[in-house]
C-alpha positions as a Markdown table, in Angstrom:
| # | Residue | x | y | z |
|---|---|---|---|---|
| 1 | Met | -23.1 | -16.1 | -1.3 |
| 2 | Ala | -19.3 | -18.4 | -2.4 |
| 3 | Ala | -18.1 | -15.3 | -2.9 |
| 4 | Lys | -19.3 | -14.2 | 0.4 |
| 5 | His | -17.6 | -17.1 | 2.3 |
| 6 | Asp | -14.7 | -17.3 | -0.1 |
| 7 | Tyr | -13.7 | -13.4 | 1.3 |
| 8 | Ile | -12.4 | -15.1 | 4.7 |
| 9 | Ser | -9.3 | -16.4 | 3.3 |
| 10 | Val | -8.4 | -13.0 | 1.7 |
| 11 | Val | -9.1 | -11.1 | 5.4 |
| 12 | Leu | -6.4 | -13.4 | 6.1 |
| 13 | Asn | -4.5 | -13.2 | 3.3 |
| 14 | Arg | -4.2 | -9.7 | 1.4 |
| 15 | Asn | -1.6 | -11.2 | -0.9 |
| 16 | Thr | -2.0 | -9.5 | -4.5 |
| 17 | Thr | -1.5 | -12.0 | -5.7 |
| 18 | Phe | -3.9 | -13.9 | -3.7 |
| 19 | Val | -6.2 | -11.5 | -3.6 |
| 20 | Lys | -6.4 | -11.3 | -7.6 |
| 21 | Asn | -6.5 | -15.5 | -7.7 |
| 22 | Phe | -10.6 | -14.5 | -5.5 |
| 23 | Leu | -11.5 | -11.7 | -7.8 |
| 24 | Gln | -11.0 | -14.0 | -11.3 |
| 25 | Lys | -12.9 | -17.1 | -9.7 |
| 26 | His | -16.1 | -15.1 | -8.7 |
| 27 | Leu | -16.3 | -11.7 | -10.9 |
| 28 | Lys | -18.7 | -13.1 | -14.1 |
| 29 | Glu | -16.9 | -10.3 | -15.7 |
| 30 | Ala | -13.2 | -10.3 | -17.2 |
| 31 | Phe | -11.1 | -9.3 | -15.1 |
| 32 | Glu | -10.5 | -5.9 | -14.9 |
| 33 | Glu | -8.4 | -3.1 | -12.0 |
| 34 | Glu | -11.4 | -1.2 | -11.7 |
| 35 | Leu | -14.4 | -4.0 | -11.7 |
| 36 | Gly | -11.8 | -5.7 | -8.9 |
| 37 | Met | -11.7 | -2.3 | -6.3 |
| 38 | Asn | -16.0 | -2.1 | -6.8 |
| 39 | Ala | -16.2 | -5.8 | -6.4 |
| 40 | Leu | -13.4 | -5.5 | -2.6 |
| 41 | Lys | -15.5 | -1.9 | -1.4 |
| 42 | Leu | -18.7 | -4.1 | -1.3 |
| 43 | Leu | -16.9 | -6.9 | 0.6 |
| 44 | Glu | -15.5 | -4.3 | 2.5 |
| 45 | Met | -19.4 | -2.8 | 2.9 |
| 46 | Glu | -20.4 | -6.3 | 4.2 |
| 47 | Arg | -17.7 | -7.1 | 6.3 |
| 48 | His | -18.5 | -4.0 | 8.0 |
| 49 | Ala | -22.1 | -4.4 | 8.2 |
| 50 | Asn | -21.7 | -7.6 | 9.9 |
| 51 | Leu | -19.1 | -6.0 | 12.5 |
| 52 | Met | -21.3 | -3.0 | 13.5 |
| 53 | Phe | -23.1 | -6.0 | 15.1 |
| 54 | Thr | -20.6 | -7.0 | 17.6 |
| 55 | Ser | -21.7 | -7.8 | 20.6 |
| 56 | Cys | -19.8 | -6.7 | 23.7 |
| 57 | Gly | -20.5 | -2.8 | 21.3 |
| 58 | Trp | -24.5 | -3.3 | 22.1 |
| 59 | Phe | -24.8 | -3.5 | 26.1 |
| 60 | Phe | -23.9 | -0.6 | 27.1 |
| 61 | Asp | -24.2 | 2.4 | 29.2 |
| 62 | Glu | -22.9 | 5.8 | 27.6 |
| 63 | Ile | -22.4 | 5.3 | 24.1 |
| 64 | Ser | -19.4 | 7.1 | 24.2 |
| 65 | Gly | -17.7 | 3.7 | 25.5 |
| 66 | Leu | -15.1 | 2.0 | 23.7 |
| 67 | Glu | -17.5 | -1.0 | 23.3 |
| 68 | Thr | -19.6 | 1.1 | 21.4 |
| 69 | Val | -17.5 | 4.0 | 19.2 |
| 70 | Gln | -15.5 | 0.9 | 17.9 |
| 71 | Ile | -19.0 | -0.8 | 16.7 |
| 72 | Leu | -20.1 | 3.0 | 15.4 |
| 73 | Gln | -16.6 | 3.0 | 13.6 |
| 74 | Tyr | -17.7 | -0.1 | 11.7 |
| 75 | Ala | -20.8 | 1.6 | 10.9 |
| 76 | Arg | -19.1 | 4.6 | 9.2 |
| 77 | Arg | -17.0 | 1.7 | 7.1 |
| 78 | Ala | -19.8 | 0.4 | 6.0 |
| 79 | Val | -21.7 | 3.8 | 5.7 |
| 80 | Thr | -18.6 | 5.2 | 3.4 |
| 81 | His | -18.8 | 2.2 | 1.3 |
| 82 | Ala | -22.6 | 2.3 | 0.3 |
| 83 | Glu | -22.4 | 5.5 | -0.6 |
| 84 | Tyr | -19.1 | 5.2 | -2.7 |
| 85 | Phe | -21.6 | 3.0 | -4.8 |
| 86 | Gly | -24.3 | 6.2 | -4.6 |
| 87 | Ala | -26.4 | 5.2 | -1.6 |
| 88 | Thr | -27.9 | 8.1 | 0.5 |
| 89 | Ile | -27.3 | 6.6 | 4.3 |
| 90 | Glu | -24.9 | 9.1 | 6.5 |
| 91 | His | -27.3 | 12.1 | 7.1 |
| 92 | Asp | -30.8 | 9.4 | 8.4 |
| 93 | Phe | -28.3 | 7.8 | 10.3 |
| 94 | Arg | -26.4 | 10.9 | 12.2 |
| 95 | Lys | -30.5 | 11.5 | 12.9 |
| 96 | Lys | -31.0 | 8.5 | 14.8 |
| 97 | Leu | -28.4 | 8.6 | 16.9 |
| 98 | Glu | -29.8 | 11.8 | 17.8 |
| 99 | Leu | -32.4 | 9.6 | 19.6 |
| 100 | Ile | -29.4 | 7.9 | 21.8 |
| 101 | Pro | -28.9 | 9.8 | 25.0 |
| 102 | Ser | -25.5 | 9.8 | 26.8 |
| 103 | Asn | -25.3 | 10.3 | 29.9 |
| 104 | Leu | -22.4 | 13.0 | 29.7 |
| 105 | Pro | -23.2 | 16.2 | 29.1 |
| 106 | Glu | -19.8 | 16.6 | 27.1 |
| 107 | Phe | -21.5 | 14.4 | 24.4 |
| 108 | Glu | -25.3 | 15.3 | 24.9 |
| 109 | Asn | -25.8 | 11.9 | 22.5 |
| 110 | Gly | -24.8 | 9.7 | 20.0 |
| 111 | Arg | -24.7 | 12.1 | 17.3 |
| 112 | His | -22.3 | 14.0 | 18.8 |
| 113 | Val | -19.8 | 10.6 | 20.0 |
| 114 | Tyr | -20.5 | 9.7 | 16.2 |
| 115 | Glu | -19.1 | 12.9 | 15.4 |
| 116 | Ser | -16.5 | 13.5 | 17.6 |
| 117 | Met | -14.6 | 10.6 | 18.4 |
| 118 | Val | -15.5 | 8.2 | 15.5 |
| 119 | Leu | -15.2 | 10.9 | 12.4 |
| 120 | Thr | -12.3 | 12.5 | 13.5 |
| 121 | Ser | -10.4 | 9.2 | 13.9 |
| 122 | Glu | -11.2 | 8.6 | 10.5 |
| 123 | Ile | -7.6 | 7.4 | 8.4 |
| 124 | Arg | -8.4 | 8.6 | 4.3 |
| 125 | Leu | -6.2 | 7.6 | 1.7 |
| 126 | Glu | -5.0 | 11.4 | 1.6 |
| 127 | Gln | -3.9 | 11.5 | 5.5 |
| 128 | Val | -2.0 | 7.8 | 5.0 |
| 129 | Ala | -0.5 | 10.2 | 2.1 |
| 130 | Met | 0.9 | 12.8 | 4.6 |
| 131 | His | 2.4 | 10.8 | 7.1 |
| 132 | Ile | 4.3 | 8.7 | 4.3 |
| 133 | Ser | 5.6 | 11.5 | 2.8 |
| 134 | Val | 6.8 | 12.4 | 6.2 |
| 135 | Leu | 7.9 | 9.3 | 7.2 |
| 136 | Ser | 10.4 | 9.3 | 3.9 |
| 137 | Ile | 12.9 | 11.6 | 5.1 |
| 138 | Phe | 13.9 | 9.2 | 8.0 |
| 139 | Glu | 14.3 | 6.1 | 5.2 |
| 140 | Arg | 17.2 | 5.7 | 3.4 |
| 141 | Val | 15.2 | 4.2 | 0.1 |
| 142 | Pro | 11.8 | 4.8 | 0.8 |
| 143 | Ser | 11.1 | 2.8 | -3.3 |
| 144 | Glu | 7.7 | 1.7 | -1.8 |
| 145 | Met | 6.5 | 2.5 | 1.7 |
| 146 | Asn | 4.2 | 0.8 | 4.0 |
| 147 | Leu | 1.3 | 2.4 | 6.8 |
| 148 | Tyr | -1.4 | 0.5 | 8.3 |
| 149 | Lys | -2.9 | -1.7 | 4.8 |
| 150 | Phe | -1.7 | 1.3 | 2.0 |
| 151 | Phe | 1.2 | 1.6 | 0.6 |
| 152 | Ala | 2.8 | 4.1 | -1.7 |
| 153 | Thr | 5.2 | 3.7 | -4.7 |
| 154 | Asn | 6.7 | 6.8 | -5.2 |
| 155 | Glu | 7.4 | 7.3 | -9.1 |
| 156 | Val | 9.6 | 10.8 | -8.6 |
| 157 | Phe | 11.5 | 11.3 | -5.6 |
| 158 | Lys | 14.4 | 13.6 | -5.1 |
| 159 | Arg | 16.0 | 14.6 | -1.5 |
| 160 | Glu | 18.0 | 17.3 | -0.7 |
| 161 | Ser | 20.1 | 17.4 | 3.3 |
| 162 | His | 22.2 | 20.0 | 4.8 |
| 163 | Glu | 21.4 | 19.3 | 8.1 |
| 164 | Pro | 19.7 | 19.6 | 9.9 |
| 165 | Asn | 17.7 | 20.9 | 7.0 |
| 166 | Gln | 16.1 | 18.1 | 5.0 |
| 167 | Leu | 14.1 | 18.3 | 2.3 |
| 168 | Val | 12.2 | 15.8 | 0.3 |
| 169 | Ile | 10.1 | 15.8 | -3.0 |
| 170 | Gly | 8.5 | 14.2 | -5.5 |
| 171 | Ser | 4.5 | 12.3 | -7.2 |
| 172 | Ala | 3.4 | 8.5 | -5.2 |
| 173 | Thr | 0.9 | 6.4 | -5.5 |
| 174 | Met | -1.3 | 5.1 | -2.9 |
| 175 | Lys | -2.9 | 1.8 | -2.4 |
| 176 | Ser | -5.7 | 0.2 | -0.1 |
| 177 | Thr | -4.7 | -3.6 | 0.3 |
| 178 | Leu | -8.4 | -3.7 | 2.3 |
| 179 | Thr | -9.9 | -2.5 | -1.2 |
| 180 | Trp | -7.2 | -1.2 | -3.9 |
| 181 | Ala | -8.3 | 2.2 | -4.2 |
| 182 | Thr | -5.3 | 4.6 | -5.6 |
| 183 | Leu | -4.0 | 8.0 | -4.9 |
| 184 | Asn | -2.0 | 10.1 | -7.4 |
| 185 | Tyr | -0.3 | 12.2 | -5.0 |
| 186 | Ser | 2.4 | 14.8 | -4.9 |
| 187 | Phe | 4.5 | 16.0 | -2.0 |
| 188 | Gly | 6.7 | 18.1 | -0.3 |
| 189 | Val | 8.3 | 18.4 | 2.9 |
| 190 | Leu | 11.0 | 19.9 | 4.4 |
| 191 | Tyr | 12.1 | 19.0 | 7.4 |
| 192 | Leu | 14.2 | 21.9 | 9.9 |
| 193 | Gly | 14.7 | 19.7 | 12.9 |
| 194 | Gln | 13.6 | 18.4 | 16.4 |
| 195 | Thr | 9.6 | 18.6 | 15.5 |
| 196 | His | 9.7 | 20.8 | 13.1 |
| 197 | Ile | 8.1 | 19.7 | 9.5 |
| 198 | Val | 6.1 | 21.8 | 6.2 |
| 199 | Gly | 4.5 | 19.8 | 4.0 |
| 200 | Tyr | 2.1 | 19.9 | 1.4 |
| 201 | Ile | 0.6 | 17.2 | -0.5 |
| 202 | Lys | -1.8 | 17.4 | -3.9 |
| 203 | Asn | -4.6 | 14.7 | -5.4 |
| 204 | Gly | -3.7 | 13.9 | -8.9 |
| 205 | Lys | -1.5 | 13.1 | -11.4 |
| 206 | Asn | 1.4 | 16.0 | -11.9 |
| 207 | Gln | 1.3 | 18.8 | -13.8 |
| 208 | Leu | 3.5 | 20.0 | -16.8 |
| 209 | Asp | 5.2 | 22.4 | -14.7 |
| 210 | Phe | 6.1 | 20.0 | -11.9 |
| 211 | Asn | 9.9 | 19.4 | -13.0 |
| 212 | Asp | 10.9 | 22.5 | -12.9 |
| 213 | Phe | 8.9 | 23.4 | -9.3 |
| 214 | Met | 11.3 | 20.1 | -8.0 |
| 215 | Asp | 14.6 | 22.2 | -9.8 |
| 216 | Lys | 13.7 | 25.8 | -8.5 |
| 217 | Val | 12.6 | 24.2 | -5.0 |
| 218 | Arg | 16.1 | 22.2 | -5.2 |
| 219 | Asn | 17.7 | 25.2 | -5.7 |
| 220 | Leu | 16.3 | 27.5 | -3.3 |
| 221 | Phe | 17.1 | 24.7 | -0.8 |
| 222 | Lys | 21.2 | 24.6 | -1.6 |
| 223 | Asn | 20.5 | 28.1 | -1.4 |
| 224 | Asp | 19.8 | 27.8 | 2.2 |
| 225 | Asp | 16.5 | 30.3 | 1.2 |
| 226 | Leu | 13.9 | 28.9 | 3.2 |
| 227 | Pro | 11.5 | 31.6 | 3.2 |
| 228 | Glu | 11.3 | 31.4 | -0.7 |
| 229 | Leu | 11.2 | 27.8 | -0.6 |
| 230 | Ile | 8.0 | 27.9 | 1.8 |
| 231 | Asn | 6.3 | 30.7 | -0.3 |
| 232 | Gln | 7.2 | 28.3 | -3.7 |
| 233 | Met | 5.4 | 25.5 | -2.1 |
| 234 | His | 2.3 | 27.7 | -1.1 |
| 235 | Ser | 1.9 | 28.8 | -4.1 |
| 236 | Tyr | 2.2 | 25.2 | -6.2 |
| 237 | Phe | 0.4 | 22.7 | -3.7 |
| 238 | Gly | -2.0 | 25.5 | -2.0 |
| 239 | Ala | -3.1 | 27.0 | 0.8 |
| 240 | Glu | -3.3 | 24.1 | 3.6 |
| 241 | Arg | -0.9 | 22.3 | 5.0 |
| 242 | Phe | 0.7 | 20.3 | 8.0 |
| 243 | Gly | 3.1 | 19.8 | 10.7 |
| 244 | Phe | 3.9 | 16.9 | 13.3 |
| 245 | Ser | 1.0 | 18.4 | 15.2 |
| 246 | Asn | -1.6 | 16.6 | 12.4 |
| 247 | Leu | 0.6 | 13.2 | 12.3 |
| 248 | Phe | -1.1 | 10.7 | 13.5 |
| 249 | Gln | -0.4 | 9.8 | 17.7 |
| 250 | Asp | 1.4 | 6.5 | 16.6 |
| 251 | Glu | 3.4 | 7.6 | 13.8 |
| 252 | Lys | 3.9 | 10.9 | 16.1 |
| 253 | Ile | 5.2 | 8.2 | 18.6 |
| 254 | Asn | 7.3 | 6.3 | 16.4 |
| 255 | Leu | 9.2 | 9.5 | 14.8 |
| 256 | Leu | 9.7 | 11.0 | 18.4 |
| 257 | Lys | 11.7 | 7.7 | 18.7 |
| 258 | Ile | 13.2 | 8.1 | 15.7 |
| 259 | Ile | 14.3 | 11.9 | 16.1 |
| 260 | Ser | 15.7 | 10.8 | 19.9 |
| 261 | Lys | 17.5 | 8.3 | 18.9 |
| 262 | Lys | 19.5 | 10.4 | 15.9 |
| 263 | Asn | 19.7 | 13.7 | 18.8 |
| 264 | Leu | 20.9 | 11.3 | 21.5 |
| 265 | Lys | 23.9 | 9.9 | 18.8 |
| 266 | Thr | 24.9 | 13.2 | 18.3 |
| 267 | Ala | 24.8 | 14.1 | 21.9 |
| 268 | Val | 27.1 | 11.1 | 22.9 |
| 269 | Glu | 29.4 | 12.5 | 20.5 |
| 270 | Ser | 29.8 | 15.5 | 21.9 |
| 271 | Phe | 29.7 | 14.7 | 25.7 |
| 272 | Arg | 32.5 | 11.7 | 25.2 |
| 273 | Glu | 34.9 | 14.5 | 22.8 |
| 274 | Ile | 34.4 | 16.8 | 26.5 |
| 275 | Tyr | 34.9 | 13.3 | 28.7 |
| 276 | Asn | 38.3 | 12.2 | 26.4 |
| 277 | Ser | 39.3 | 15.9 | 26.4 |
| 278 | Asn | 39.6 | 16.2 | 30.5 |
| 279 | Phe | 39.8 | 12.6 | 31.5 |
| 280 | Asn | 43.6 | 13.6 | 32.9 |
| 281 | Ile | 42.2 | 16.1 | 34.6 |
| 282 | Leu | 39.3 | 14.1 | 36.3 |
| 283 | His | 42.2 | 10.8 | 36.9 |
| 284 | Glu | 44.2 | 13.6 | 39.4 |
| 285 | Met | 41.4 | 14.7 | 41.1 |
| 286 | Ser | 40.0 | 11.5 | 41.9 |
| 287 | Leu | 43.6 | 10.7 | 42.8 |
| 288 | Thr | 44.1 | 13.1 | 44.7 |
| 289 | Gly | 40.7 | 13.6 | 46.1 |
| 290 | Phe | 39.9 | 16.6 | 44.7 |
| 291 | Pro | 35.9 | 16.9 | 44.5 |
| 292 | Ile | 34.6 | 16.2 | 40.5 |
| 293 | Ser | 31.7 | 19.2 | 40.3 |
| 294 | Ser | 28.2 | 16.9 | 39.5 |
| 295 | Gly | 28.6 | 18.8 | 35.4 |
| 296 | Tyr | 31.4 | 16.3 | 35.0 |
| 297 | Ala | 30.1 | 13.7 | 37.0 |
| 298 | Ala | 26.8 | 14.0 | 34.7 |
| 299 | Ile | 28.7 | 13.7 | 31.7 |
| 300 | Val | 31.0 | 10.6 | 32.3 |
| 301 | Ala | 27.7 | 9.2 | 33.5 |
| 302 | Phe | 26.1 | 9.0 | 30.1 |
| 303 | Val | 29.3 | 8.8 | 27.9 |
| 304 | Leu | 29.5 | 5.3 | 29.9 |
| 305 | Asn | 26.0 | 4.2 | 29.9 |
| 306 | Ala | 26.0 | 5.2 | 26.2 |
| 307 | Asp | 29.2 | 2.7 | 25.4 |
| 308 | Leu | 27.5 | -0.2 | 28.0 |
| 309 | Met | 24.1 | -0.4 | 26.4 |
| 310 | Asp | 26.1 | 0.4 | 22.9 |
| 311 | Glu | 28.4 | -2.8 | 24.1 |
| 312 | Leu | 25.3 | -5.1 | 24.7 |
| 313 | Ser | 23.6 | -4.5 | 21.5 |
| 314 | Leu | 22.2 | -7.5 | 20.0 |
| 315 | Lys | 23.8 | -6.0 | 16.9 |
| 316 | Lys | 27.1 | -7.7 | 17.3 |
| 317 | Thr | 29.0 | -9.8 | 19.2 |
| 318 | Ile | 30.0 | -9.1 | 22.7 |
| 319 | Asn | 33.8 | -7.6 | 23.6 |
| 320 | Phe | 34.7 | -8.9 | 26.9 |
| 321 | Glu | 37.8 | -6.8 | 26.9 |
| 322 | Lys | 36.2 | -3.9 | 26.2 |
| 323 | Leu | 33.0 | -4.1 | 28.1 |
| 324 | Met | 35.7 | -4.8 | 31.1 |
| 325 | Ser | 37.0 | -1.9 | 30.5 |
| 326 | Ile | 33.7 | 0.0 | 30.1 |
| 327 | Thr | 32.7 | -1.8 | 33.6 |
| 328 | Val | 36.4 | -0.8 | 35.3 |
| 329 | Met | 35.8 | 3.3 | 34.7 |
| 330 | Met | 32.4 | 3.1 | 36.0 |
| 331 | Gln | 33.8 | 1.5 | 39.3 |
| 332 | Lys | 36.8 | 4.0 | 39.0 |
| 333 | Trp | 34.0 | 7.1 | 38.9 |
| 334 | Glu | 31.3 | 5.1 | 40.4 |
| 335 | Val | 28.8 | 5.5 | 38.6 |
| 336 | Lys | 25.8 | 3.5 | 38.2 |
| 337 | Pro | 23.9 | 1.4 | 35.6 |
| 338 | Glu | 20.7 | 3.7 | 34.1 |
| 339 | Asp | 19.1 | 1.3 | 33.2 |
| 340 | Pro | 19.9 | -2.3 | 34.9 |
| 341 | Glu | 16.7 | -3.8 | 34.1 |
| 342 | Arg | 17.0 | -3.1 | 30.1 |
| 343 | Leu | 20.9 | -4.2 | 30.6 |
| 344 | Gly | 19.9 | -7.6 | 32.0 |
| 345 | Leu | 17.1 | -8.3 | 29.1 |
| 346 | Leu | 19.9 | -7.8 | 26.8 |
| 347 | Ala | 22.2 | -9.8 | 28.7 |
| 348 | Glu | 20.1 | -12.7 | 29.1 |
| 349 | Lys | 19.0 | -12.6 | 25.2 |
| 350 | His | 23.4 | -12.8 | 24.5 |
| 351 | Ile | 23.3 | -15.9 | 27.4 |
| 352 | Tyr | 19.9 | -17.3 | 25.0 |
| 353 | Gln | 22.4 | -16.8 | 21.5 |
| 354 | Gln | 25.2 | -18.4 | 22.8 |
| 355 | Leu | 23.7 | -21.8 | 24.2 |
| 356 | Arg | 21.9 | -21.8 | 20.8 |
| 357 | Leu | 24.8 | -21.2 | 19.2 |
| 358 | Phe | 25.9 | -23.9 | 21.7 |
| 359 | Glu | 23.7 | -26.5 | 20.6 |
| 360 | Gln | 24.9 | -26.1 | 16.9 |
| 361 | Asn | 28.2 | -26.7 | 17.0 |
| 362 | Lys | 29.4 | -27.5 | 20.3 |
| 363 | Asn | 32.1 | -25.8 | 21.0 |
| 364 | Pro | 33.1 | -25.1 | 24.2 |
| 365 | Thr | 34.3 | -21.2 | 23.5 |
| 366 | Gln | 30.3 | -20.1 | 23.5 |
| 367 | Leu | 30.3 | -22.2 | 27.6 |
| 368 | Glu | 33.0 | -20.0 | 28.2 |
| 369 | Asn | 30.9 | -16.4 | 26.3 |
| 370 | Ile | 28.2 | -17.4 | 29.1 |
| 371 | Ser | 30.4 | -17.7 | 32.3 |
| 372 | Lys | 32.2 | -14.2 | 31.3 |
| 373 | Ile | 28.6 | -12.8 | 30.6 |
| 374 | Leu | 27.6 | -14.3 | 34.2 |
| 375 | Asp | 31.0 | -12.7 | 35.6 |
| 376 | Trp | 29.7 | -9.1 | 34.7 |
| 377 | Val | 26.2 | -9.0 | 35.5 |
| 378 | Asn | 27.4 | -10.2 | 38.7 |
| 379 | Ile | 30.0 | -7.4 | 38.9 |
| 380 | Leu | 27.7 | -5.1 | 38.7 |
| 381 | Ser | 24.4 | -6.6 | 40.7 |
| 382 | Ile | 22.3 | -6.4 | 37.2 |
| 383 | Pro | 18.9 | -8.5 | 37.8 |
| 384 | Ile | 18.4 | -11.0 | 35.2 |
| 385 | Asn | 15.6 | -13.1 | 34.9 |
| 386 | Leu | 17.6 | -16.6 | 33.3 |
| 387 | Trp | 14.2 | -19.1 | 33.5 |
| 388 | Gln | 14.5 | -18.9 | 29.7 |
| 389 | Ser | 18.3 | -19.8 | 29.3 |
| 390 | Gln | 17.8 | -21.7 | 32.3 |
| 391 | Asn | 14.9 | -24.1 | 30.1 |
| 392 | Glu | 17.8 | -23.7 | 27.5 |
| 393 | Phe | 20.1 | -25.3 | 29.0 |
| 394 | Tyr | 18.7 | -28.0 | 30.3 |
| 395 | Glu | 17.4 | -29.3 | 27.5 |
| 396 | Ile | 20.7 | -29.3 | 26.5 |
| 397 | Ile | 22.7 | -30.9 | 28.5 |
| 398 | Lys | 19.9 | -33.9 | 29.0 |
| 399 | Ser | 20.8 | -34.8 | 25.3 |
| 400 | Leu | 24.7 | -34.0 | 26.0 |
| 401 | Glu | 27.1 | -37.0 | 24.4 |
| 402 | Ile | 30.0 | -35.8 | 24.2 |
| 403 | Asp | 32.6 | -35.2 | 27.4 |
| 404 | Leu | 33.9 | -30.9 | 26.4 |
| 405 | Gly | 35.3 | -31.0 | 29.8 |
| 406 | Glu | 34.8 | -30.6 | 32.9 |
| 407 | Ala | 35.5 | -27.4 | 34.5 |
| 408 | Ser | 33.4 | -24.9 | 31.3 |
| 409 | Leu | 30.5 | -27.2 | 31.8 |
| 410 | Thr | 30.6 | -27.4 | 35.7 |
| 411 | Ser | 31.3 | -23.1 | 36.0 |
| 412 | Val | 28.3 | -22.1 | 33.7 |
| 413 | Lys | 26.1 | -25.2 | 35.5 |
| 414 | Lys | 26.9 | -23.3 | 38.9 |
| 415 | Lys | 26.5 | -19.8 | 37.6 |
| 416 | Met | 22.7 | -20.7 | 35.8 |
| 417 | Asn | 22.1 | -22.1 | 39.5 |
| 418 | Phe | 22.0 | -25.8 | 38.6 |
| 419 | Ala | 24.5 | -26.9 | 40.7 |
């Protein structure tokens, strides 16, 4: 009973050292990794057995509803842990679910809901290993990677790159932070650009010929013999392979963001080259009133908006000379901000940063920077919500004890609607 009560603290803190101390305190035998894993599985089984009685899931008029499916997922985890220790529950559990009718013809009964909505959403170590193998393509130093409640440590990792194609291959150990269950596996992922992914994983420790296999496929990649490379991976790992469509929905979205950001950067560079090489002729067209084609206008707008967003990035200090140069060009070519709400949010965050710096060092330069940002916002009619910065500024001027000169203070007060 004491272990069960203390386990609440483990649920709140999965730090390895903390969990190990908990196990050493409550295990009756000397601590061993496997014994600790079994104890954690039993405690997780009981936790999910309690969670499956969450009240909102039991007041339902349709068993395929969100709350009821959630408690069925809790029940599934409890059943899985119980069967690890030899219990035979799953078959009887499904038979009982057949007795619960669904109001929707596509589900028929509770068993169908369980099999179509619960089992299909279950996360296994093998699935997470597959996802982390794909994510390693986009990580610079993927020695240890995390996903959900799992982390993987790469024991062997090799990368080959020939844009846009990339190959990652190696072996790793996956571990659950909840139960300490582990999975040793080897992997190979070939990325062919966009969302074209050919991936394989294989459970177990490396075979003796793994290093020879790695050398072979790396040489095939370097020689651009991709069909034979895929054949070799198929032969070594087995017939079952995965691609982008097999990834979890959340990870699909994350990868699409990574890929689109990378592709957008390439597009900006290409369009900027077109813009720069045609600037003189565009300038003369503008002076003579010659109509600029919609294609040129779209390229100009794309480049200037990208430059504007980049200049307001929170990762760097604003170069006001460059910001105004971009703004002048936007006015010259009659380019409207593509995402004014986003620009307003970034501008407000820069103002807030400057206020925090001013609070620390009382340097009037920060006030001048704020004034410049607010002037720029007005030039392009950017919508901006200053409530956070206004609150911060109010607290600062209340406690201000030194004279910074009326010009800078008055200017900021007026532009932030304090005067």
